[in-house]
Amino acid sequence: MAVPTVKLPDAIVTLSDEHRYLSLLLDTLEEQLQLTDLTSPGDFFLIQDIVHYMYEYTDEVHHPTEDLMFEKLLQRNPDTESEVAHLRRDHEFLHKDTARIEKLLDQAVKRRTPKAAEAVRVAASKYINRLRRHIQIEETELFPSAVRCLASKDWHEIETRLAARQDPLFGPNVERDYRVLYEYFASRADQLSRQMTRFSFLQLDNMILSADAVETGIAEMWRLLQQNADSLSQEFKYVTAKSFDGRGLAAALALQAGYAGLVGTTALQVTGEAANIYFKTLKNAATSFFKGAQ
Amino acid sequence: MLTDLFKLQMDMLGARGELAASMASSCLLNRVTPNGGGNRPVVTIPGFLASGNTLLRLNRYLNHHGFEAESWGLGRNLGPQGMDWSKQLDSLIAQVGAKIQDLADKHSAPVSLVGQSLGGVYARELALQMPDVVDRVIMLGSPSFHPYLTSHVNRVVSLFGYWLSRQSHAELAGRAGLLHWDADKPSLPCVSIHSPLDGVVDEASSVIPQYIVEQSDNSAPRENLRVLSSHIGMSVNPWVLLAVADRLVQDRDDWQVFDPYCYYSENLQWVVSRLYPPQDSEIGNTDITALTESG
């Protein structure tokens, strides 16, 4: 039976995408606050650029668009009043927070003292936690409610508001002022895709297949040896005895060679099979690694 | 650090091989090189810690083929030496800029700039300041100085840079960095010649980002040209020299991407595809969504 699919309004898709990007920015901000000691000007650049984006786009476009959506939701579903009021208040607090962090960052760059750096850390951590919680409430409570209650006329209005200003960093065109930040993330994404490609050399399923082939092969060889242990031992004794009296040496050696051939062929087969699996793994990885060059 | 030292050693070794290859193949190279026509001034700028003499072979080669190539005239390139970037740029405009202006006046033609490594960064920034007298910029393994991507340059070379300038990579480039040009500004052609074997500058840093290349049009072409070469040997490598000469004679109004196959016989097609490997689509062509999904 075909599963019915619901097409989400474009505005919700865009706002959710923006939440993903915001989460990436918050993770990076948090990571940066832990990694750097905020003493040289270079330590601040990434943090300053992220906060500046939050101030210029998130506070000026993303949150006002959400406010418009909440307004429409309130008209359609008055039960959501308390959540909407809470999130609107959050937007105001977040806007004040970003302005404050920008100011603290400027002071820290000028002063370069541990106290100024600590003030940035405290304010930024508070902001990160607040925004993460805020995004979670929107995603789990208000967005689903908006999808259920809003009419296409409402969505059209929201989409018009969104279209008026494109995302300068993650939108279709990277604005000049945001190139540094964009290329930083671009570089990290490149590194990630390269790591993934390299990792495919060690993909677990291929490793398991290869190991299995080798183990099966070894077990087969061991079984053959055990099965023929008695006859091999007798043959060995026979060959030794005949060798000393000089009769039938060639026939005995031929028999011995036959056994060696049997075991050898099995070993070769096993090795070949394992090599083949490894070769395929490497080929797959190399194909994806060099696919741009093909 | 040890890996970077090893890479630098290998790069130097490769450069010696390329010099030998260049000497051995000069007769063949001269046969196919396009002619500049006699009135194409070119200024070449050496890389960090390299003297103007490192570009002697490139200058001679270009002069032999109808270009008017000259070195930048400031001897060894010692980098910024403690100056902040704006002061460094002012000093460059005063010295190299004056030379470019003189050459442009003398030939009544805009000057092409060819810079190796840091020299390419200088060429890029000089052309931004004086686009009226510059014809095009060709960079040989030149990085973008991104303010917070500091691992793009060999750490041994970065350390030398720090000793000489006493400022970090980020402090030198400032918050805005020294990135590759935008797609539309300046309206000059810009070619970045980069190599996957580069032991000094990470290829990802010398490549003009794919989104810039895609957004650029014929009025301001941005081109990435991939070659198999060492970093230090780019100015002597025969197939790089050929690419530089070809890009210098390329018509600005009808810009076509470099086609190496037209210079080599059909029997050598396989070799050509190795000497000029196709662009790696994973470099500069980015999907940030993957980054958000990876957590």
mmCIF file of N, CA and C in Angstrom, chain A residues 45 48-49 176-181 183, chain B residues 125 145-148 170-180:
data_model
loop_
_atom_site.group_PDB
_atom_site.id
_atom_site.type_symbol
_atom_site.label_atom_id
_atom_site.label_comp_id
_atom_site.label_asym_id
_atom_site.label_seq_id
_atom_site.Cartn_x
_atom_site.Cartn_y
_atom_site.Cartn_z
ATOM 1 N N PHE A 45 37.971 36.062 15.485
ATOM 2 C CA PHE A 45 37.390 36.291 14.156
ATOM 3 C C PHE A 45 36.165 35.420 13.887
ATOM 4 N N GLN A 48 33.267 36.310 16.175
ATOM 5 C CA GLN A 48 32.677 37.597 15.767
ATOM 6 C C GLN A 48 31.811 37.440 14.524
ATOM 7 N N ASP A 49 32.313 36.670 13.564
ATOM 8 C CA ASP A 49 31.568 36.517 12.308
ATOM 9 C C ASP A 49 30.252 35.763 12.524
ATOM 10 N N ARG A 176 29.119 39.079 -0.227
ATOM 11 C CA ARG A 176 30.549 39.366 -0.107
ATOM 12 C C ARG A 176 31.017 39.372 1.361
ATOM 13 N N ASP A 177 30.214 39.986 2.231
ATOM 14 C CA ASP A 177 30.616 40.098 3.640
ATOM 15 C C ASP A 177 30.678 38.745 4.345
ATOM 16 N N TYR A 178 30.038 37.752 3.778
ATOM 17 C CA TYR A 178 29.970 36.456 4.453
ATOM 18 C C TYR A 178 30.848 35.397 3.799
ATOM 19 N N ARG A 179 31.679 35.816 2.834
ATOM 20 C CA ARG A 179 32.510 34.833 2.130
ATOM 21 C C ARG A 179 33.463 34.096 3.066
ATOM 22 N N VAL A 180 34.046 34.840 4.003
ATOM 23 C CA VAL A 180 35.029 34.224 4.910
ATOM 24 C C VAL A 180 34.373 33.082 5.693
ATOM 25 N N LEU A 181 33.178 33.387 6.222
ATOM 26 C CA LEU A 181 32.469 32.383 7.019
ATOM 27 C C LEU A 181 32.022 31.212 6.141
ATOM 28 N N GLU A 183 33.348 30.137 3.319
ATOM 29 C CA GLU A 183 34.473 29.296 2.874
ATOM 30 C C GLU A 183 35.045 28.468 4.022
ATOM 31 N N GLU B 125 46.255 41.010 -5.106
ATOM 32 C CA GLU B 125 45.887 42.205 -4.341
ATOM 33 C C GLU B 125 46.276 43.477 -5.094
ATOM 34 N N PHE B 145 44.447 33.592 1.899
ATOM 35 C CA PHE B 145 44.769 33.724 3.320
ATOM 36 C C PHE B 145 43.470 33.835 4.091
ATOM 37 N N HIS B 146 42.952 32.693 4.484
ATOM 38 C CA HIS B 146 41.696 32.685 5.222
ATOM 39 C C HIS B 146 42.009 32.949 6.690
ATOM 40 N N PRO B 147 41.256 33.869 7.316
ATOM 41 C CA PRO B 147 41.642 34.260 8.683
ATOM 42 C C PRO B 147 41.577 33.145 9.712
ATOM 43 N N TYR B 148 40.697 32.145 9.507
ATOM 44 C CA TYR B 148 40.714 31.088 10.519
ATOM 45 C C TYR B 148 40.881 29.679 9.971
ATOM 46 N N ALA B 170 46.462 34.680 10.957
ATOM 47 C CA ALA B 170 45.182 35.384 11.099
ATOM 48 C C ALA B 170 45.396 36.880 11.249
ATOM 49 N N GLU B 171 46.422 37.245 12.026
ATOM 50 C CA GLU B 171 46.671 38.672 12.228
ATOM 51 C C GLU B 171 47.113 39.346 10.942
ATOM 52 N N LEU B 172 47.887 38.601 10.148
ATOM 53 C CA LEU B 172 48.359 39.169 8.875
ATOM 54 C C LEU B 172 47.181 39.435 7.938
ATOM 55 N N ALA B 173 46.299 38.451 7.821
ATOM 56 C CA ALA B 173 45.208 38.582 6.847
ATOM 57 C C ALA B 173 44.055 39.435 7.374
ATOM 58 N N GLY B 174 43.950 39.583 8.693
ATOM 59 C CA GLY B 174 42.840 40.347 9.253
ATOM 60 C C GLY B 174 41.544 39.558 9.218
ATOM 61 N N ARG B 175 40.493 40.136 9.772
ATOM 62 C CA ARG B 175 39.227 39.402 9.886
ATOM 63 C C ARG B 175 38.621 39.097 8.522
ATOM 64 N N ALA B 176 38.888 39.961 7.552
ATOM 65 C CA ALA B 176 38.306 39.740 6.212
ATOM 66 C C ALA B 176 39.130 38.769 5.378
ATOM 67 N N GLY B 177 40.364 38.456 5.822
ATOM 68 C CA GLY B 177 41.215 37.533 5.080
ATOM 69 C C GLY B 177 41.658 38.106 3.743
ATOM 70 N N LEU B 178 42.482 37.333 3.043
ATOM 71 C CA LEU B 178 42.869 37.694 1.669
ATOM 72 C C LEU B 178 42.385 36.547 0.794
ATOM 73 N N LEU B 179 41.135 36.601 0.426
ATOM 74 C CA LEU B 179 40.537 35.484 -0.304
ATOM 75 C C LEU B 179 40.723 35.665 -1.800
ATOM 76 N N HIS B 180 40.371 34.627 -2.551
ATOM 77 C CA HIS B 180 40.350 34.773 -4.001
ATOM 78 C C HIS B 180 39.314 35.823 -4.367
#
